[in-house]
XYZ file of N, CA, C and O in Angstrom:
596
model
N 2.320 33.102 -11.892
C 2.149 31.909 -11.111
C 3.308 30.960 -11.366
O 3.766 30.786 -12.485
N 3.759 30.323 -10.309
C 4.887 29.401 -10.398
C 4.509 28.116 -11.121
O 5.242 27.613 -11.951
N 3.346 27.580 -10.806
C 2.891 26.343 -11.411
C 1.915 26.637 -12.543
O 1.151 27.595 -12.476
N 1.905 25.800 -13.584
C 0.974 26.031 -14.689
C -0.471 25.722 -14.316
O -1.384 26.133 -15.006
N -0.668 25.018 -13.235
C -2.007 24.636 -12.796
C -2.000 24.472 -11.284
O -0.965 24.258 -10.675
N -3.172 24.571 -10.702
C -3.292 24.362 -9.258
C -3.253 22.856 -8.994
O -4.044 22.111 -9.572
N -2.337 22.399 -8.150
C -2.279 20.954 -7.887
C -3.493 20.492 -7.080
O -4.007 21.222 -6.245
N -3.924 19.306 -7.362
C -5.033 18.713 -6.628
C -4.441 17.834 -5.526
O -4.327 16.615 -5.664
N -4.048 18.471 -4.448
C -3.392 17.774 -3.351
C -4.346 16.783 -2.688
O -3.920 15.744 -2.184
N -5.627 17.078 -2.728
C -6.609 16.159 -2.142
C -6.611 14.839 -2.914
O -6.569 13.761 -2.312
N -6.621 14.902 -4.224
C -6.592 13.690 -5.035
C -5.300 12.912 -4.802
O -5.317 11.692 -4.645
N -4.192 13.609 -4.766
C -2.896 12.969 -4.526
C -2.891 12.286 -3.158
O -2.411 11.160 -3.013
N -3.447 12.948 -2.153
C -3.509 12.373 -0.809
C -4.407 11.144 -0.776
O -4.057 10.116 -0.176
N -5.554 11.218 -1.433
C -6.488 10.083 -1.455
C -5.852 8.887 -2.162
O -5.964 7.749 -1.687
N -5.157 9.118 -3.253
C -4.506 8.025 -3.973
C -3.402 7.412 -3.122
O -3.277 6.190 -3.024
N -2.604 8.258 -2.488
C -1.529 7.764 -1.630
C -2.092 6.940 -0.480
O -1.595 5.848 -0.180
N -3.140 7.424 0.146
C -3.775 6.671 1.240
C -4.375 5.371 0.720
O -4.295 4.332 1.385
N -4.975 5.418 -0.447
C -5.576 4.222 -1.017
C -4.564 3.131 -1.300
O -4.863 1.945 -1.191
N -3.363 3.526 -1.645
C -2.323 2.552 -1.949
C -1.657 2.040 -0.676
O -1.391 0.852 -0.542
N -1.405 2.922 0.277
C -0.573 2.565 1.425
C -1.334 2.160 2.682
O -0.786 1.442 3.515
N -2.567 2.608 2.842
C -3.294 2.333 4.079
C -4.279 1.186 3.900
O -4.508 0.709 2.796
N -4.896 0.783 4.989
C -5.887 -0.288 4.949
C -7.139 0.195 4.214
O -7.461 1.383 4.221
N -7.868 -0.732 3.581
C -9.009 -0.334 2.745
C -10.064 0.515 3.442
O -10.500 1.527 2.889
N -10.496 0.130 4.632
C -11.555 0.898 5.300
C -11.116 2.314 5.611
O -11.879 3.271 5.439
N -9.887 2.462 6.063
C -9.360 3.798 6.355
C -9.227 4.615 5.077
O -9.541 5.802 5.055
N -8.785 3.991 4.010
C -8.644 4.677 2.723
C -9.986 5.180 2.205
O -10.087 6.307 1.711
N -10.999 4.344 2.310
C -12.332 4.744 1.847
C -12.879 5.898 2.676
O -13.483 6.832 2.129
N -12.656 5.857 3.975
C -13.104 6.954 4.846
C -12.378 8.239 4.501
O -12.998 9.311 4.421
N -11.075 8.158 4.271
C -10.301 9.353 3.895
C -10.829 9.924 2.585
O -11.042 11.132 2.456
N -11.054 9.057 1.592
C -11.570 9.515 0.296
C -12.923 10.189 0.413
O -13.143 11.269 -0.146
N -13.835 9.571 1.137
C -15.179 10.130 1.260
C -15.166 11.460 2.009
O -15.759 12.442 1.558
N -14.491 11.500 3.161
C -14.522 12.724 3.957
C -13.721 13.859 3.320
O -14.113 15.018 3.426
N -12.636 13.536 2.626
C -11.923 14.584 1.883
C -12.819 15.155 0.790
O -12.870 16.368 0.579
N -13.514 14.275 0.089
C -14.435 14.734 -0.953
C -15.586 15.545 -0.398
O -15.986 16.563 -0.970
N -16.120 15.113 0.732
C -17.224 15.846 1.358
C -16.764 17.235 1.816
O -17.468 18.237 1.600
N -15.591 17.301 2.432
C -15.050 18.605 2.833
C -14.785 19.491 1.625
O -15.039 20.699 1.662
N -14.303 18.909 0.544
C -14.073 19.671 -0.675
C -15.396 20.185 -1.235
O -15.492 21.340 -1.661
N -16.425 19.339 -1.224
C -17.756 19.749 -1.694
C -18.293 20.917 -0.876
O -18.813 21.889 -1.439
N -18.184 20.811 0.424
C -18.731 21.850 1.302
C -18.001 23.177 1.096
O -18.625 24.244 1.086
N -16.703 23.115 0.903
C -15.919 24.349 0.783
C -15.874 24.922 -0.626
O -15.903 26.137 -0.791
N -15.776 24.077 -1.651
C -15.525 24.586 -2.997
C -16.507 24.117 -4.050
O -16.623 24.737 -5.095
N -17.156 22.990 -3.838
C -17.996 22.410 -4.875
C -19.337 23.091 -4.996
O -19.855 23.690 -4.059
N -19.911 22.989 -6.169
C -21.234 23.541 -6.380
C -22.309 22.579 -5.914
O -23.208 22.937 -5.166
N -22.205 21.340 -6.351
C -23.172 20.309 -5.971
C -22.543 19.429 -4.901
O -21.482 18.854 -5.114
N -23.185 19.338 -3.765
C -22.648 18.525 -2.675
C -22.765 17.051 -3.055
O -23.832 16.591 -3.432
N -21.661 16.357 -2.987
C -21.636 14.936 -3.263
C -20.819 14.551 -4.479
O -20.387 13.409 -4.588
N -20.598 15.475 -5.411
C -19.857 15.148 -6.622
C -18.413 14.770 -6.284
O -17.926 13.709 -6.673
N -17.721 15.618 -5.554
C -16.331 15.334 -5.203
C -16.237 14.202 -4.182
O -15.273 13.427 -4.202
N -17.215 14.091 -3.303
C -17.229 12.975 -2.353
C -17.295 11.653 -3.114
O -16.570 10.702 -2.796
N -18.123 11.608 -4.136
C -18.222 10.404 -4.957
C -16.928 10.141 -5.720
O -16.451 9.008 -5.782
N -16.355 11.189 -6.299
C -15.130 11.025 -7.088
C -13.976 10.545 -6.216
O -13.274 9.586 -6.568
N -13.771 11.187 -5.077
C -12.644 10.808 -4.221
C -12.874 9.452 -3.558
O -11.934 8.680 -3.375
N -14.107 9.139 -3.193
C -14.418 7.819 -2.651
C -14.148 6.745 -3.707
O -13.566 5.700 -3.412
N -14.562 7.001 -4.947
C -14.324 6.050 -6.033
C -12.838 5.866 -6.292
O -12.372 4.743 -6.526
N -12.086 6.966 -6.249
C -10.632 6.866 -6.441
C -10.001 6.021 -5.337
O -9.157 5.164 -5.608
N -10.425 6.245 -4.099
C -9.898 5.454 -2.981
C -10.275 3.984 -3.146
O -9.453 3.093 -2.886
N -11.495 3.717 -3.591
C -11.940 2.340 -3.787
C -11.088 1.633 -4.839
O -10.625 0.512 -4.630
N -10.871 2.295 -5.958
C -10.062 1.693 -7.021
C -8.629 1.468 -6.537
O -8.029 0.423 -6.800
N -8.080 2.425 -5.796
C -6.703 2.282 -5.310
C -6.571 1.138 -4.312
O -5.559 0.451 -4.288
N -7.593 0.904 -3.485
C -7.516 -0.214 -2.542
C -7.554 -1.543 -3.285
O -6.966 -2.516 -2.828
N -8.237 -1.596 -4.424
C -8.281 -2.824 -5.222
C -6.956 -3.036 -5.957
O -6.507 -4.158 -6.109
N -6.343 -1.973 -6.409
C -5.062 -2.064 -7.115
C -3.931 -2.318 -6.126
O -2.925 -2.928 -6.472
N -4.124 -1.901 -4.891
C -3.119 -1.986 -3.838
C -2.471 -3.358 -3.747
O -1.249 -3.475 -3.678
N -3.253 -4.406 -3.765
C -2.710 -5.749 -3.578
C -2.068 -6.305 -4.837
O -1.421 -7.344 -4.779
N -2.214 -5.629 -5.951
C -1.729 -6.166 -7.216
C -0.286 -5.797 -7.530
O 0.274 -6.307 -8.487
N 0.326 -4.915 -6.765
C 1.702 -4.540 -7.077
C 2.500 -4.328 -5.808
O 1.970 -4.185 -4.722
N 3.782 -4.315 -5.989
C 4.730 -4.100 -4.919
C 4.770 -2.604 -4.634
O 5.117 -1.823 -5.517
N 4.414 -2.177 -3.441
C 4.207 -0.754 -3.174
C 5.483 0.070 -3.218
O 5.428 1.285 -3.311
N 6.650 -0.560 -3.180
C 7.897 0.185 -3.308
C 8.231 0.528 -4.755
O 9.113 1.324 -5.014
N 7.538 -0.092 -5.701
C 7.735 0.221 -7.117
C 7.073 1.569 -7.401
O 5.859 1.680 -7.399
N 7.869 2.589 -7.628
C 7.342 3.957 -7.734
C 6.676 4.265 -9.069
O 5.946 5.247 -9.180
N 6.910 3.441 -10.086
C 6.336 3.730 -11.398
C 4.822 3.552 -11.397
O 4.095 4.337 -12.006
N 4.318 2.539 -10.709
C 2.872 2.284 -10.701
C 2.107 3.434 -10.039
O 1.148 3.946 -10.629
N 2.493 3.885 -8.828
C 1.773 5.025 -8.254
C 1.877 6.284 -9.120
O 0.913 7.039 -9.232
N 3.015 6.486 -9.752
C 3.182 7.656 -10.614
C 2.194 7.609 -11.776
O 1.545 8.611 -12.096
N 2.047 6.454 -12.385
C 1.059 6.297 -13.465
C -0.365 6.449 -12.939
O -1.229 6.995 -13.628
N -0.603 5.983 -11.710
C -1.937 6.118 -11.124
C -2.289 7.575 -10.845
O -3.451 7.969 -10.990
N -1.310 8.385 -10.456
C -1.572 9.812 -10.252
C -1.992 10.467 -11.559
O -2.962 11.228 -11.600
N -1.285 10.166 -12.637
C -1.612 10.748 -13.942
C -2.976 10.279 -14.435
O -3.823 11.092 -14.840
N -3.210 8.974 -14.370
C -4.475 8.409 -14.847
C -5.664 8.911 -14.033
O -6.698 9.276 -14.595
N -5.508 8.952 -12.728
C -6.600 9.418 -11.866
C -6.934 10.879 -12.121
O -8.105 11.264 -12.094
N -5.924 11.682 -12.375
C -6.170 13.092 -12.676
C -6.951 13.237 -13.970
O -7.908 14.019 -14.041
N -6.578 12.478 -14.993
C -7.287 12.543 -16.275
C -8.750 12.119 -16.091
O -9.668 12.795 -16.566
N -8.966 11.020 -15.383
C -10.335 10.530 -15.181
C -11.152 11.524 -14.362
O -12.292 11.842 -14.722
N -10.578 12.031 -13.269
C -11.309 12.971 -12.410
C -11.676 14.240 -13.172
O -12.819 14.702 -13.125
N -10.730 14.808 -13.888
C -11.004 16.049 -14.611
C -11.983 15.832 -15.767
O -12.770 16.724 -16.077
N -11.964 14.670 -16.379
C -12.939 14.360 -17.426
C -14.343 14.260 -16.835
O -15.307 14.758 -17.424
N -14.458 13.636 -15.664
C -15.766 13.574 -14.987
C -16.246 14.975 -14.633
O -17.426 15.304 -14.828
N -15.343 15.805 -14.129
C -15.702 17.186 -13.803
C -16.162 17.921 -15.063
O -17.156 18.662 -15.034
N -15.462 17.713 -16.185
C -15.863 18.352 -17.444
C -17.267 17.918 -17.837
O -18.109 18.752 -18.180
N -17.522 16.623 -17.783
C -18.838 16.115 -18.183
C -19.923 16.662 -17.265
O -20.976 17.118 -17.727
N -19.682 16.624 -15.960
C -20.718 17.020 -15.000
C -20.943 18.535 -14.937
O -22.050 18.969 -14.631
N -19.930 19.326 -15.211
C -20.104 20.770 -15.048
C -20.195 21.540 -16.370
O -20.923 22.520 -16.446
N -19.482 21.103 -17.390
C -19.479 21.865 -18.643
C -20.374 21.241 -19.708
O -21.137 21.936 -20.365
N -20.275 19.954 -19.888
C -21.016 19.294 -20.960
C -22.517 19.411 -20.756
O -23.269 19.617 -21.700
N -22.982 19.309 -19.511
C -24.411 19.435 -19.243
C -24.928 20.846 -19.505
O -26.123 21.056 -19.633
N -24.033 21.817 -19.547
C -24.429 23.201 -19.859
C -24.329 23.506 -21.350
O -24.542 24.633 -21.772
N -23.945 22.503 -22.130
C -23.861 22.694 -23.572
C -22.537 23.256 -24.034
O -22.431 23.749 -25.152
N -21.516 23.185 -23.219
C -20.185 23.664 -23.607
C -19.360 22.456 -24.033
O -19.039 21.606 -23.229
N -19.004 22.416 -25.315
C -18.378 21.230 -25.891
C -16.903 21.415 -26.227
O -16.369 20.677 -27.032
N -16.221 22.362 -25.631
C -14.823 22.638 -25.957
C -13.883 21.732 -25.162
O -13.085 22.197 -24.363
N -13.951 20.418 -25.426
C -13.147 19.482 -24.635
C -11.659 19.635 -24.926
O -10.843 19.544 -24.010
N -11.273 19.856 -26.162
C -9.845 19.977 -26.480
C -9.230 21.186 -25.789
O -8.086 21.129 -25.315
N -9.969 22.257 -25.715
C -9.495 23.436 -24.982
C -9.352 23.105 -23.499
O -8.362 23.473 -22.860
N -10.333 22.411 -22.949
C -10.288 21.995 -21.545
C -9.113 21.043 -21.321
O -8.418 21.121 -20.308
N -8.892 20.149 -22.278
C -7.780 19.205 -22.199
C -6.444 19.943 -22.139
O -5.604 19.649 -21.300
N -6.256 20.901 -23.032
C -4.983 21.627 -23.114
C -4.773 22.586 -21.951
O -3.660 22.716 -21.446
N -5.815 23.253 -21.525
C -5.668 24.304 -20.523
C -5.775 23.786 -19.084
O -5.186 24.375 -18.181
N -6.497 22.713 -18.856
C -6.756 22.242 -17.488
C -6.157 20.862 -17.242
O -5.350 20.677 -16.324
N -6.542 19.884 -18.032
C -6.209 18.498 -17.723
C -4.711 18.213 -17.829
O -4.123 17.673 -16.895
N -4.089 18.565 -18.930
C -2.665 18.238 -19.110
C -1.782 18.943 -18.081
O -0.955 18.283 -17.434
N -1.928 20.266 -17.869
C -1.082 20.883 -16.826
C -1.334 20.308 -15.433
O -0.392 20.073 -14.672
N -2.605 20.046 -15.103
C -2.916 19.496 -13.785
C -2.367 18.083 -13.643
O -1.885 17.694 -12.582
N -2.405 17.306 -14.718
C -1.858 15.955 -14.680
C -0.355 15.985 -14.416
O 0.161 15.219 -13.599
N 0.353 16.881 -15.070
C 1.804 16.988 -14.886
C 2.131 17.409 -13.456
O 2.971 16.799 -12.787
N 1.455 18.428 -12.963
C 1.711 18.923 -11.607
C 1.351 17.867 -10.562
O 2.122 17.614 -9.630
N 0.193 17.222 -10.704
C -0.220 16.193 -9.746
C 0.737 15.004 -9.747
O 1.028 14.432 -8.700
N 1.220 14.633 -10.918
C 2.147 13.502 -11.006
C 3.459 13.823 -10.308
O 3.988 12.998 -9.552
N 3.972 15.021 -10.522
C 5.224 15.405 -9.857
C 5.060 15.504 -8.342
O 5.862 14.962 -7.581
N 4.015 16.165 -7.908
C 3.772 16.298 -6.465
C 3.470 14.928 -5.860
O 3.948 14.592 -4.779
N 2.685 14.130 -6.560
C 2.344 12.799 -6.076
C 3.553 11.902 -5.926
O 3.657 11.138 -4.966
N 4.484 11.992 -6.865
C 5.694 11.178 -6.787
C 6.462 11.462 -5.502
O 6.831 10.546 -4.770
N 6.680 12.738 -5.201
C 7.443 13.089 -4.003
C 6.650 12.845 -2.715
O 7.197 12.387 -1.722
N 5.355 13.122 -2.740
C 4.526 12.861 -1.571
C 4.448 11.358 -1.281
O 4.572 10.932 -0.130
N 4.291 10.565 -2.319
C 4.207 9.118 -2.143
C 5.490 8.569 -1.531
O 5.444 7.747 -0.616
N 6.632 9.017 -2.040
C 7.913 8.546 -1.481
C 8.030 8.910 -0.012
O 8.469 8.102 0.803
N 7.640 10.121 0.348
C 7.727 10.562 1.744
C 6.791 9.754 2.641
O 7.195 9.296 3.713
N 5.562 9.587 2.217
C 4.601 8.840 3.022
C 4.996 7.368 3.094
O 4.847 6.734 4.144
N 5.529 6.817 2.022
C 5.979 5.429 2.026
C 7.087 5.217 3.057
O 7.063 4.237 3.810
N 8.036 6.132 3.127
C 9.104 6.020 4.133
C 8.524 6.092 5.543
O 8.922 5.329 6.424
N 7.564 6.980 5.756
C 6.923 7.101 7.060
C 6.172 5.819 7.429
O 6.285 5.309 8.537
N 5.394 5.286 6.494
C 4.613 4.072 6.746
C 5.532 2.892 7.024
O 5.276 2.091 7.929
N 6.617 2.775 6.271
C 7.551 1.669 6.503
C 8.200 1.769 7.877
O 8.335 0.756 8.572
N 8.572 2.976 8.301
C 9.174 3.117 9.635
C 8.137 2.837 10.727
O 8.456 2.231 11.749
N 6.898 3.247 10.502
C 5.833 2.966 11.460
C 5.598 1.457 11.571
O 5.468 0.925 12.672
N 5.517 0.778 10.443
C 5.303 -0.665 10.458
C 6.463 -1.390 11.126
O 6.260 -2.371 11.839
N 7.671 -0.912 10.912
C 8.838 -1.526 11.546
C 8.763 -1.379 13.064
O 9.029 -2.323 13.802
N 8.375 -0.191 13.533
C 8.218 0.011 14.981
C 7.118 -0.871 15.554
O 7.246 -1.412 16.657
N 6.032 -1.041 14.812
C 4.936 -1.903 15.271
C 5.405 -3.357 15.372
O 5.042 -4.062 16.315
N 6.195 -3.802 14.399
C 6.716 -5.167 14.439
C 7.644 -5.364 15.639
O 7.612 -6.413 16.289
N 8.470 -4.362 15.935
C 9.371 -4.448 17.079
C 8.578 -4.510 18.386
O 8.934 -5.257 19.297
N 7.505 -3.749 18.468
C 6.658 -3.791 19.660
C 6.016 -5.163 19.818
O 5.900 -5.677 20.922
N 5.574 -5.747 18.705
C 4.971 -7.080 18.748
C 5.996 -8.123 19.196
O 5.669 -9.021 19.966
N 7.222 -7.992 18.721
C 8.281 -8.927 19.142
C 8.563 -8.786 20.625
O 8.767 -9.775 21.326
N 8.581 -7.556 21.120
C 8.826 -7.309 22.549
C 7.695 -7.909 23.394
O 7.952 -8.459 24.473
N 6.460 -7.807 22.922
C 5.323 -8.381 23.648
C 5.438 -9.900 23.714
O 5.108 -10.511 24.729
N 5.883 -10.526 22.629
C 6.009 -11.970 22.597
C 7.144 -12.453 23.508
O 7.047 -13.525 24.079
N 8.202 -11.648 23.617
C 9.330 -12.016 24.455
C 8.937 -11.934 25.923
O 9.285 -12.790 26.731
N 8.194 -10.892 26.277
C 7.802 -10.691 27.689
C 6.647 -11.551 27.999
O 6.371 -12.513 28.318
């Protein structure tokens, strides 16, 4: 395998949307991505919907607190969100079954996934940020044209 872990592109997408898009749209993206993930891959329907919705909610609250062009904050958010999400998954799926090997889970799952998600998130965020900025610029130009006419 090329990557040490499977990237969680859904989480990266939800975080990116939570930072760059409007709150209501971000929450909808988080919930429906989680619901689709639950239906396709999850064991218990609602676990991933709750996790991704919560991630989108937190990102919409953090959104106004920093300058969105500062790439260090989203990069740290990708790493932190991955750690929190995977810890919740560990608690909900392994700990309730009596499996207490958290350090093994940390080394084999969480750390590699955090590294991969952070790298993918950094490049995805930059790409989406450029797209959003160009879209907003076009919208502003359209508004100026409407005011002139």
